[in-house]
Short mmCIF file of C-alpha atoms and ligand atoms in Angstrom, two decimals:
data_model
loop_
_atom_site.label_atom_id
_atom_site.label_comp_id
_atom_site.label_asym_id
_atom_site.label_seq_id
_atom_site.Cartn_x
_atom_site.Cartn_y
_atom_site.Cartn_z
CA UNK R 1 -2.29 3.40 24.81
CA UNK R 2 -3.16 -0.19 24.93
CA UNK R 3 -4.57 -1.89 21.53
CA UNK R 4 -7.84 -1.57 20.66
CA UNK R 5 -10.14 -4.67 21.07
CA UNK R 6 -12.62 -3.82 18.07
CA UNK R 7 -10.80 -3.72 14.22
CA UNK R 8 -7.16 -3.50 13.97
CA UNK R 9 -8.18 -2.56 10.15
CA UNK R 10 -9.77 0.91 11.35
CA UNK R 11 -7.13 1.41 14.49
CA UNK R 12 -4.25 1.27 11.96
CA UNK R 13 -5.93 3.60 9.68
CA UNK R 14 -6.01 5.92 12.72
CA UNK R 15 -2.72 5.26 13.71
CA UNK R 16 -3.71 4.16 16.61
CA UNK R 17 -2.06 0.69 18.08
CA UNK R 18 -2.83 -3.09 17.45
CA UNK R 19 -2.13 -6.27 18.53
CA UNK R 20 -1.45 -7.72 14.94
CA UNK R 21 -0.84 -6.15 11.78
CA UNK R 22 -4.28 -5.82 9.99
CA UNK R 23 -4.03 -7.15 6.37
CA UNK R 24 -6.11 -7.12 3.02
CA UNK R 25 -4.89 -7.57 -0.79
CA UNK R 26 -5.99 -5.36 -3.24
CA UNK R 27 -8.67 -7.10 -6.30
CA UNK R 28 -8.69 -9.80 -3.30
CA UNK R 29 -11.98 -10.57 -4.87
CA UNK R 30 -11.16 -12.46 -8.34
CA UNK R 31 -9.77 -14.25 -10.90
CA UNK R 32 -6.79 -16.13 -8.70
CA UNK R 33 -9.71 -17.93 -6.55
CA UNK R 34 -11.37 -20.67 -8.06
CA UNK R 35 -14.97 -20.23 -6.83
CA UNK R 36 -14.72 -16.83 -8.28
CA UNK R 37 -14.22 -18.57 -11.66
CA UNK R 38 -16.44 -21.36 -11.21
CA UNK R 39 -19.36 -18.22 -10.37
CA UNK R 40 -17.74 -16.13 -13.24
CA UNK R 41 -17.85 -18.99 -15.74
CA UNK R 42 -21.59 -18.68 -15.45
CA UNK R 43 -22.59 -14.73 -15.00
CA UNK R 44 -20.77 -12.45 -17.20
CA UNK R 45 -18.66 -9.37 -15.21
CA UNK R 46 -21.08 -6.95 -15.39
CA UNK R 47 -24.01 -9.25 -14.46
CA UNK R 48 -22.04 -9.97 -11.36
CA UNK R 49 -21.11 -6.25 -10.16
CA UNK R 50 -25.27 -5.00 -10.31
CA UNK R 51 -26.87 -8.44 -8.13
CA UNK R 52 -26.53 -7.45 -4.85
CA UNK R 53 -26.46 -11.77 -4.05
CA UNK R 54 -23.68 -12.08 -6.15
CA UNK R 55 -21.77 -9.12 -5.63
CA UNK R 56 -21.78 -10.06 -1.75
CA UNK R 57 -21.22 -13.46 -2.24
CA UNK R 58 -17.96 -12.72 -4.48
CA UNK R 59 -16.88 -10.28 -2.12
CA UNK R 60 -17.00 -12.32 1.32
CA UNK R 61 -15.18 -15.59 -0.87
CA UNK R 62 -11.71 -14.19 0.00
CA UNK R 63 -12.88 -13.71 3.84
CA UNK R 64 -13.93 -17.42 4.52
CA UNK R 65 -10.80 -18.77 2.77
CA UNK R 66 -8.55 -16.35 4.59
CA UNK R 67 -8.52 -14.50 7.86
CA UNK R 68 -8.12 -11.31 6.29
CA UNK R 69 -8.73 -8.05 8.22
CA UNK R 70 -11.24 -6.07 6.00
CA UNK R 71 -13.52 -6.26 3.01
CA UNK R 72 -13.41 -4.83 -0.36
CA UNK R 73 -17.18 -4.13 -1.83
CA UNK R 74 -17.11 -6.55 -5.54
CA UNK R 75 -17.35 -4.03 -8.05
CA UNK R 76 -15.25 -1.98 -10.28
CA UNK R 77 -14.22 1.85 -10.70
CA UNK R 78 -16.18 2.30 -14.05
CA UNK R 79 -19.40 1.30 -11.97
CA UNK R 80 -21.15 4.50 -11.40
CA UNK R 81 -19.95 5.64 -15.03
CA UNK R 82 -22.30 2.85 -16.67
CA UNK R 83 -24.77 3.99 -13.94
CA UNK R 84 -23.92 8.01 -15.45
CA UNK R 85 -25.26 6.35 -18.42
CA UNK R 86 -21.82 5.55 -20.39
CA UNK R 87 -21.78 2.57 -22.28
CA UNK R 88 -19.42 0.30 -21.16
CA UNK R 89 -18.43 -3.54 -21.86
CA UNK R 90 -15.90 -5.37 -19.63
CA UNK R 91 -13.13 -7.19 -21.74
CA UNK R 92 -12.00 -8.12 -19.36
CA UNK R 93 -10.50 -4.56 -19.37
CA UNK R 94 -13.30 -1.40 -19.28
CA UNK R 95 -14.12 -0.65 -23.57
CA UNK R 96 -16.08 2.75 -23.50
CA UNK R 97 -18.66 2.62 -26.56
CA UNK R 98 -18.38 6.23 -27.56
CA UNK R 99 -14.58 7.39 -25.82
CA UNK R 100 -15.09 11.30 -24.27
CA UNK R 101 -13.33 13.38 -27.25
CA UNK R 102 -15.37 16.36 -27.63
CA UNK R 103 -16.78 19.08 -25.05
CA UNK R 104 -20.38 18.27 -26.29
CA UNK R 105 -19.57 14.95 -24.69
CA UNK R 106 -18.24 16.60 -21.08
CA UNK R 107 -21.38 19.06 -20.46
CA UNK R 108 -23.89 16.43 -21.81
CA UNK R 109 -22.40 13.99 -18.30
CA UNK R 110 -25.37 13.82 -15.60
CA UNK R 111 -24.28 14.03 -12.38
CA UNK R 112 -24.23 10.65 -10.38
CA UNK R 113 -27.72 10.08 -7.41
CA UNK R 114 -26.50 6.77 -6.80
CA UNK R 115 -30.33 5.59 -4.96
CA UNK R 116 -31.86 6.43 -8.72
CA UNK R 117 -28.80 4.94 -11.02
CA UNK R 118 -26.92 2.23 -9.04
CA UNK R 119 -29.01 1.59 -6.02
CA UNK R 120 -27.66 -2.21 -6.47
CA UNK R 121 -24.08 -1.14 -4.89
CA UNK R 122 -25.68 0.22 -1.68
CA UNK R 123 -27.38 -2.72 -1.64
CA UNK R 124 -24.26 -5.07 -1.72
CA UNK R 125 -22.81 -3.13 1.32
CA UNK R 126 -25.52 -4.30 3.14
CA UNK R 127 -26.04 -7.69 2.48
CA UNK R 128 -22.07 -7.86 2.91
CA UNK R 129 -22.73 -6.23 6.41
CA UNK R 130 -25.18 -8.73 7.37
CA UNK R 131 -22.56 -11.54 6.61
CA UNK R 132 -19.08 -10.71 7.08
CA UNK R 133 -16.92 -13.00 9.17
CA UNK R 134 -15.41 -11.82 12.32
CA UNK R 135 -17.15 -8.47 12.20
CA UNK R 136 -14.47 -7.42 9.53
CA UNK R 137 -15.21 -3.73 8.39
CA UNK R 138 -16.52 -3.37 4.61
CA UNK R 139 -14.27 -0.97 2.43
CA UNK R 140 -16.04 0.91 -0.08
CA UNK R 141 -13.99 2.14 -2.99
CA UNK R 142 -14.03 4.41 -6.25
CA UNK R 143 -11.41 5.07 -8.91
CA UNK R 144 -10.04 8.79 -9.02
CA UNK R 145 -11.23 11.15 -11.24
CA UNK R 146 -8.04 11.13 -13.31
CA UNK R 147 -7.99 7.36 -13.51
CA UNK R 148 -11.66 7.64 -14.93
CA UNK R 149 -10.74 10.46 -17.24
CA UNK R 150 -8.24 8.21 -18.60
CA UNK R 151 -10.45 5.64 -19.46
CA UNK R 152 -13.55 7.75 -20.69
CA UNK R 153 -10.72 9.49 -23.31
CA UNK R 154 -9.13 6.62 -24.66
CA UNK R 155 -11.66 4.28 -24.14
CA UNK R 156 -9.34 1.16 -23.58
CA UNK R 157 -6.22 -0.11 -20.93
CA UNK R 158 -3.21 1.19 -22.81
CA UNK R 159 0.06 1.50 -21.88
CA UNK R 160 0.49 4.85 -21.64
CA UNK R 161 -3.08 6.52 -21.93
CA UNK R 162 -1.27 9.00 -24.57
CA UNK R 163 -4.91 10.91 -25.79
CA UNK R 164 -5.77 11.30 -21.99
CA UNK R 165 -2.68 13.09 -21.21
CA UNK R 166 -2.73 15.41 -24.62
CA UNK R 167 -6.33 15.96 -23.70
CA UNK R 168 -4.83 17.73 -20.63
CA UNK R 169 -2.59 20.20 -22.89
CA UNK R 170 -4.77 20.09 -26.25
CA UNK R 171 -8.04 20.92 -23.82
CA UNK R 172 -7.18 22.16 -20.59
CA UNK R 173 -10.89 23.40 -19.67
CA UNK R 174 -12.96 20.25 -20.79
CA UNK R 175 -10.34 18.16 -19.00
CA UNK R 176 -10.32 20.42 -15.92
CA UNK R 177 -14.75 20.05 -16.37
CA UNK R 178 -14.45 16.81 -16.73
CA UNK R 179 -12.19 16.37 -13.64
CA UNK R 180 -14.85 18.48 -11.73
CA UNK R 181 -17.95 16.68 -12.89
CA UNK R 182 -16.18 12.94 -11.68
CA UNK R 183 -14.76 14.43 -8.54
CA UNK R 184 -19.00 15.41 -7.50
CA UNK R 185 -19.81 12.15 -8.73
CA UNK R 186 -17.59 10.09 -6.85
CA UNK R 187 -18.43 12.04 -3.82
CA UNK R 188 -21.66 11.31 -4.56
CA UNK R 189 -21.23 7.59 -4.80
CA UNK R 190 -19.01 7.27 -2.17
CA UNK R 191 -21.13 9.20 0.33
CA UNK R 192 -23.73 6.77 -0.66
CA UNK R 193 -21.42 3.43 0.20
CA UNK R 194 -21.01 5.29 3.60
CA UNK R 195 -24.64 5.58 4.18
CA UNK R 196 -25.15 1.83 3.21
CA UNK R 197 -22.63 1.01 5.69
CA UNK R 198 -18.51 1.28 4.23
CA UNK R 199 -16.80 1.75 7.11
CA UNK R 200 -13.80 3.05 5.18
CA UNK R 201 -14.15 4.42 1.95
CA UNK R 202 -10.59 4.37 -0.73
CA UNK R 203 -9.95 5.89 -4.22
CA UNK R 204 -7.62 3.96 -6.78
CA UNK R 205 -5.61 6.55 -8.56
CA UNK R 206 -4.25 3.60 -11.02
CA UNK R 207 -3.06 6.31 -13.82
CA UNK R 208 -1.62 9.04 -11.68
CA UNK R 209 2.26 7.87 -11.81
CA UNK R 210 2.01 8.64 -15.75
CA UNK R 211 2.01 12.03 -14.85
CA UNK R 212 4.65 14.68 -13.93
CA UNK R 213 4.12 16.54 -10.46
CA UNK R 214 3.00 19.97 -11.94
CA UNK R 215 -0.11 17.72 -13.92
CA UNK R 216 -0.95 16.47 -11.03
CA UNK R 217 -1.07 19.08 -8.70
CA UNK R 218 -3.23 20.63 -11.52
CA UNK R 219 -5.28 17.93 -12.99
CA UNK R 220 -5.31 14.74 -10.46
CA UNK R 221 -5.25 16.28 -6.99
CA UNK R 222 -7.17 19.16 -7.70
CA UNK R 223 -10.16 17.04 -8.02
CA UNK R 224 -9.05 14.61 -5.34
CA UNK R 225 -9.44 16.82 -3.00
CA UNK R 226 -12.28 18.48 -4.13
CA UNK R 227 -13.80 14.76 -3.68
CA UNK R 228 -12.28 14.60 -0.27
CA UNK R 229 -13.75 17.53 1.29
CA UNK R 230 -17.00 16.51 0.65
CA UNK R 231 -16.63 12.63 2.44
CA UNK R 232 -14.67 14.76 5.16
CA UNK R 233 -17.90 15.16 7.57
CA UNK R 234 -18.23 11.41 7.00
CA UNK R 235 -15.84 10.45 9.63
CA UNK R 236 -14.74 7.42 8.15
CA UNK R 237 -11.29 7.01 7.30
CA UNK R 238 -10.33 7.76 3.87
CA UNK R 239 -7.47 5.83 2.00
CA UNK R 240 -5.98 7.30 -1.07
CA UNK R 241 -3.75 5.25 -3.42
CA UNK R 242 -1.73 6.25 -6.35
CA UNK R 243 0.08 3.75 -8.36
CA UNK R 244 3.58 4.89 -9.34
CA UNK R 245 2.94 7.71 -7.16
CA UNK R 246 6.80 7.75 -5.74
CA UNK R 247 7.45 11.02 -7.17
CA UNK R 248 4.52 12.41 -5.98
CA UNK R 249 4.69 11.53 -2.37
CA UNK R 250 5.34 15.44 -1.44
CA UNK R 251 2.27 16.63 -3.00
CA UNK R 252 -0.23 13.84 -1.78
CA UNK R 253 1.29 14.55 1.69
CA UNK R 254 -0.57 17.71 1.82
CA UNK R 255 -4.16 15.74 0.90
CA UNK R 256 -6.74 15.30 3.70
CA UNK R 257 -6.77 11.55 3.84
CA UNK R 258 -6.42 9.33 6.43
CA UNK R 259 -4.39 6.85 4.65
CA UNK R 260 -2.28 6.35 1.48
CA UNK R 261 -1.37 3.43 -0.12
CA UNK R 262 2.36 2.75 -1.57
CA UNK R 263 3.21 0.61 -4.55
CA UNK R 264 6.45 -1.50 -4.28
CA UNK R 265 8.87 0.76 -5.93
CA UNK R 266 8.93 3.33 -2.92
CA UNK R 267 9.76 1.44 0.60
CA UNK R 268 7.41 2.36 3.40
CA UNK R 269 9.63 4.30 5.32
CA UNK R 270 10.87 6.12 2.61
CA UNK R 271 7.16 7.11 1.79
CA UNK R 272 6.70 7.98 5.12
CA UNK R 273 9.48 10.66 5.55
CA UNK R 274 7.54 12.54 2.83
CA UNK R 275 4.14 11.65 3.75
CA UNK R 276 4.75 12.72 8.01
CA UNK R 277 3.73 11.21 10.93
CA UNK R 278 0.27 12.00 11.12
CA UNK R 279 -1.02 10.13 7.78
CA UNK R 280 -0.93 5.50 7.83
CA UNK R 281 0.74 3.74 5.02
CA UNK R 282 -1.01 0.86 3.21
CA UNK R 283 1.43 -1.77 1.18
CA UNK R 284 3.01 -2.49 0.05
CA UNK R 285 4.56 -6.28 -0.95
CA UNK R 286 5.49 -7.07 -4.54
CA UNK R 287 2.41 -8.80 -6.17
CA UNK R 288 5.32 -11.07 -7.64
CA UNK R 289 6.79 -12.28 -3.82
CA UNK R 290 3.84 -14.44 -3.90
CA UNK R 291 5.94 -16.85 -6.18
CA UNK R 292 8.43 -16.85 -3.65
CA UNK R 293 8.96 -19.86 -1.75
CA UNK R 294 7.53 -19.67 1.22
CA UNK R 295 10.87 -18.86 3.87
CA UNK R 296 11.26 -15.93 1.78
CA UNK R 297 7.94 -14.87 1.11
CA UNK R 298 8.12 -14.55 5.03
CA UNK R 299 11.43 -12.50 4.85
CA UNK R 300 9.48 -10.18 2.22
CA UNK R 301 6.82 -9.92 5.02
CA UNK R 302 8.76 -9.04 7.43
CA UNK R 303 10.98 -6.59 5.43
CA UNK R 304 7.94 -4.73 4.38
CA UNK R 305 6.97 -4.53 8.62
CA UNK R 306 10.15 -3.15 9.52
CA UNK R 307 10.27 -0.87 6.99
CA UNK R 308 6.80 0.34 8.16
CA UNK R 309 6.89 0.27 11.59
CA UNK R 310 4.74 -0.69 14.44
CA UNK R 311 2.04 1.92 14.28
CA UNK R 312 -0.02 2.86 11.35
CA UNK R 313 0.26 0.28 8.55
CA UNK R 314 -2.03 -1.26 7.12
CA UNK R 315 -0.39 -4.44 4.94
CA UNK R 316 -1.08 -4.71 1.43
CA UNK R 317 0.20 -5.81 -2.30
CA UNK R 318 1.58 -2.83 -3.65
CA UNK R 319 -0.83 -3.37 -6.40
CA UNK R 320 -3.72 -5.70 -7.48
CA UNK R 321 -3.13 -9.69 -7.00
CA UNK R 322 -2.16 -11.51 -9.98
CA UNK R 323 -4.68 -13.80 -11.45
CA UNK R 324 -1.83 -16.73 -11.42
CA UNK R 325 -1.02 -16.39 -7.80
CA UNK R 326 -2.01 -19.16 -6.00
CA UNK R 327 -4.25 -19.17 -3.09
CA UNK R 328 -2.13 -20.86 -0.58
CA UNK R 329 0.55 -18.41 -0.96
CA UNK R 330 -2.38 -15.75 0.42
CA UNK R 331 -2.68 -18.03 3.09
CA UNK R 332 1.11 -18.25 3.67
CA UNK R 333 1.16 -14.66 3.21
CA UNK R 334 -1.82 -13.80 5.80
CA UNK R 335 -0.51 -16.05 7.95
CA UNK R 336 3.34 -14.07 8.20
CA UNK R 337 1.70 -11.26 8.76
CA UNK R 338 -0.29 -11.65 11.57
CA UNK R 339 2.86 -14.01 13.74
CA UNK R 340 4.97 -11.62 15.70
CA UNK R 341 4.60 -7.94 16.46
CA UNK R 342 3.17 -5.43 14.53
O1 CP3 Z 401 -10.39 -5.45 -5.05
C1 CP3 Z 401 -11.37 -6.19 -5.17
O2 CP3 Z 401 -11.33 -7.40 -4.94
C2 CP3 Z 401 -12.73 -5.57 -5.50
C3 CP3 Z 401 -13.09 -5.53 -6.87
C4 CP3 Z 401 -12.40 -4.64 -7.88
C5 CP3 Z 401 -12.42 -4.93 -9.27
N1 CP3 Z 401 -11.88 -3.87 -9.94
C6 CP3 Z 401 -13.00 -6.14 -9.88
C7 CP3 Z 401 -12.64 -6.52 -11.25
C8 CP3 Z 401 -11.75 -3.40 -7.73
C9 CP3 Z 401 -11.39 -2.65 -6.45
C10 CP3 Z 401 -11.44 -2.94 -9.03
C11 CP3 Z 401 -10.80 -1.63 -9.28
C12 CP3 Z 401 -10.29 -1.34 -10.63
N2 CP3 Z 401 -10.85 -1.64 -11.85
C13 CP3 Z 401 -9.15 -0.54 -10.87
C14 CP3 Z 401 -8.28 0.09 -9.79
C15 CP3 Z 401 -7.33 -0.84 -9.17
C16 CP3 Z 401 -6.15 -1.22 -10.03
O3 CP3 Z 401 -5.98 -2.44 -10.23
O4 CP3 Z 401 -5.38 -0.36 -10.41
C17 CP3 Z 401 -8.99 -0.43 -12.27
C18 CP3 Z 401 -7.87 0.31 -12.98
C19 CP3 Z 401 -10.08 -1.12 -12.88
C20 CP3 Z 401 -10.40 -1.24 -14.33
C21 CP3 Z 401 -10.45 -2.66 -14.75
N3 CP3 Z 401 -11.52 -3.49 -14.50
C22 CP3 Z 401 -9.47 -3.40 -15.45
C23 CP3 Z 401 -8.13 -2.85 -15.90
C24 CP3 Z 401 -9.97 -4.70 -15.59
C25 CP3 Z 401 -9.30 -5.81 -16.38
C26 CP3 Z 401 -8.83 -6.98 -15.71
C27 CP3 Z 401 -8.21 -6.94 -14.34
O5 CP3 Z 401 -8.65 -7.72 -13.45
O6 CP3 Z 401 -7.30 -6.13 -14.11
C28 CP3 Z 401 -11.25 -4.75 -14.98
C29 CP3 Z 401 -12.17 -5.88 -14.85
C30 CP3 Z 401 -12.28 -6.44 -13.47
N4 CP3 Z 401 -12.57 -5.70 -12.36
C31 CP3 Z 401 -12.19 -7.82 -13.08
C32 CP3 Z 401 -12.41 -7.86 -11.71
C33 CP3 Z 401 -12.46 -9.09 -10.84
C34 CP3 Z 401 -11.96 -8.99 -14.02
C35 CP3 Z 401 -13.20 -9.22 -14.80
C36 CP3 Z 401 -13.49 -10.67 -15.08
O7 CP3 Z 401 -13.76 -11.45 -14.16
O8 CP3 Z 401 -13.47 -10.98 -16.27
#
């Protein structure tokens, strides 16, 4: 098979071969990139994730700086929640208003119809369609139902999300409801970002390496999958990625997903002796090897390319950017990975 002329973003996720490795960075859309603070200094977080102008303008910034490979829509995972009606600030971390402790709270949760409650997202997908340089394909994205969960119980970033994981053995039905009722919803949404035009669509699953492997079989996958069979008939390709998910490779090897990303603490072949032949890898680079200099940010490149191999990788920070980094180590960085082979 020769390589495909259209995106080597989509052929990779097919496994299919390229003539350069495709690269994006996760939250490549922020805080290190200066006309995203010049923008932010002036429209608060929120402000900027519901104006379809802004949103698209923040999320094609990293694609005329850099010749990256795909999109990422400008939003963020507690999006649809706010448009659930949760009250929600941005601090810059997600604070929920009223944190999910009661089963009162759980049944009173409307299901998400994303045209009524946050038609401004679908909106953003187009107007980044309309405008994206060199055709790149838009990915549309929503956190995992567990990663939600985490945040709706304790209603803050912690370290350890301790009341979201006794909520799972205090209150094993509300947090299995709860788990159901965010799984439809995020189908919902993300069947919505398809329609508008996502040409890929990816759940973060930030939370899921606090977890053993028999929680989350039970809790986390469970309603990861029950997402995933519903974007199935989509026919997009579907990218699932689980921070600290090392330990878990085995059982997110049997999801239906296209893709999964890696964080940095499990090399890509490693990952892929578990994961099996048939699913791509995304990552999976140290956010901190972009304070390398630059001869060995290009060995880190490189290591992470042989470690994936030619076919099926899509390259990637193992997790989101750093707001330090500096934007001509992106450069360096996209740079590296498109010289040479895949
Ligand atoms: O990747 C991109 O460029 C697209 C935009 C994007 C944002 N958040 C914008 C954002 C995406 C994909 C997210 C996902 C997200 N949000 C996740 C999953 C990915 C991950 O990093 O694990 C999580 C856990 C959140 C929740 C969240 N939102 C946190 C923890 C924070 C705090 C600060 C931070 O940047 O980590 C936010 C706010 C947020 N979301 C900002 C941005 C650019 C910063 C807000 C600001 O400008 O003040």
């Amino acid at each position: 098979m020769k390589p495909s002329a259209g995106s080597t973003f989509l052929a990779a996720c097919r496994g299919e071969p390229v003539s350069h490795t495709p690269i994006w960075v996760m939250r490549q859309a922020g805080r290190y990139l200066p006309e995203y603070r010049e923008l932010r200094a002036k429209v608060d977080f929120a402000t900027l994730t519901r104006r379809p102008d802004l949103a698209a303008e923040v999320t094609l910034q990293p694609l005329r700086r850099f010749e990256l490979d795909a999109a990422i829509l400008f939003s963020d995972i507690m999006t649809p929640l706010q448009g659930m009606g949760v009250q929600i600030e941005f601090a810059p971390g997600p604070i929920v208003r009223e944190p999910f402790r009661t089963m009162k709270q759980i049944e009173a949760l409307p299901p998400l119809v994303p045209e009524r409650d946050v038609p401004f997202v679908m909106e953003s997908v187009r107007l980044v369609k309309a405008e994206v340089p060199r055709g790149a394909p838009v990915i549309g994205f929503a956190g995992g139902p567990f990663t939600l969960l985490c945040y709706l119980v304790c209603g803050k970033p912690t370290k350890e999300f301790a009341a979201a994981r006794a909520s799972l053995y205090a209150a094993p039905q509300a947090a299995e409801l709860l788990l159901e009722k965010l799984a439809d919803a995020m189908a919902a949404y993300l069947t919505a970002q398809a329609q508008a035009g996502a040409q890929a669509l990816m759940m973060f699953e930030s939370w899921a390496g606090l977890l053993a492997p028999a929680e989350f079989r039970h809790f986390a996958l469970r309603a990861v999958e029950r997402t995933m069979k519903q974007l199935r008939p989509l026919g997009v390709p579907l990218i699932y990625y689980a921070n600290q998910g090392g330990s878990l490779l085995a059982d997110i090897a049997t999801l239906d997903v296209d893709v999964v990303g890696v964080d940095w603490r499990t090399p890509l072949d490693v990952a892929r002796r578990t994961l099996g032949e048939r699913k791509a890898v995304q990552g999976n680079l140290d956010p901190a090897a972009l304070f390398a200099p630059p001869q060995e940010l290009r060995n880190q490149v490189q290591r992470v390319k042989r470690e994936a191999g030619p076919r099926g990788h899509i390259f990637n920070l193992g997790h989101g950017i750093w707001p330090d980094t500096d934007p001509d180590a992106v450069a360096r960085l996209v740079d590296a990975v498109h010289q040479g082979m895949p």
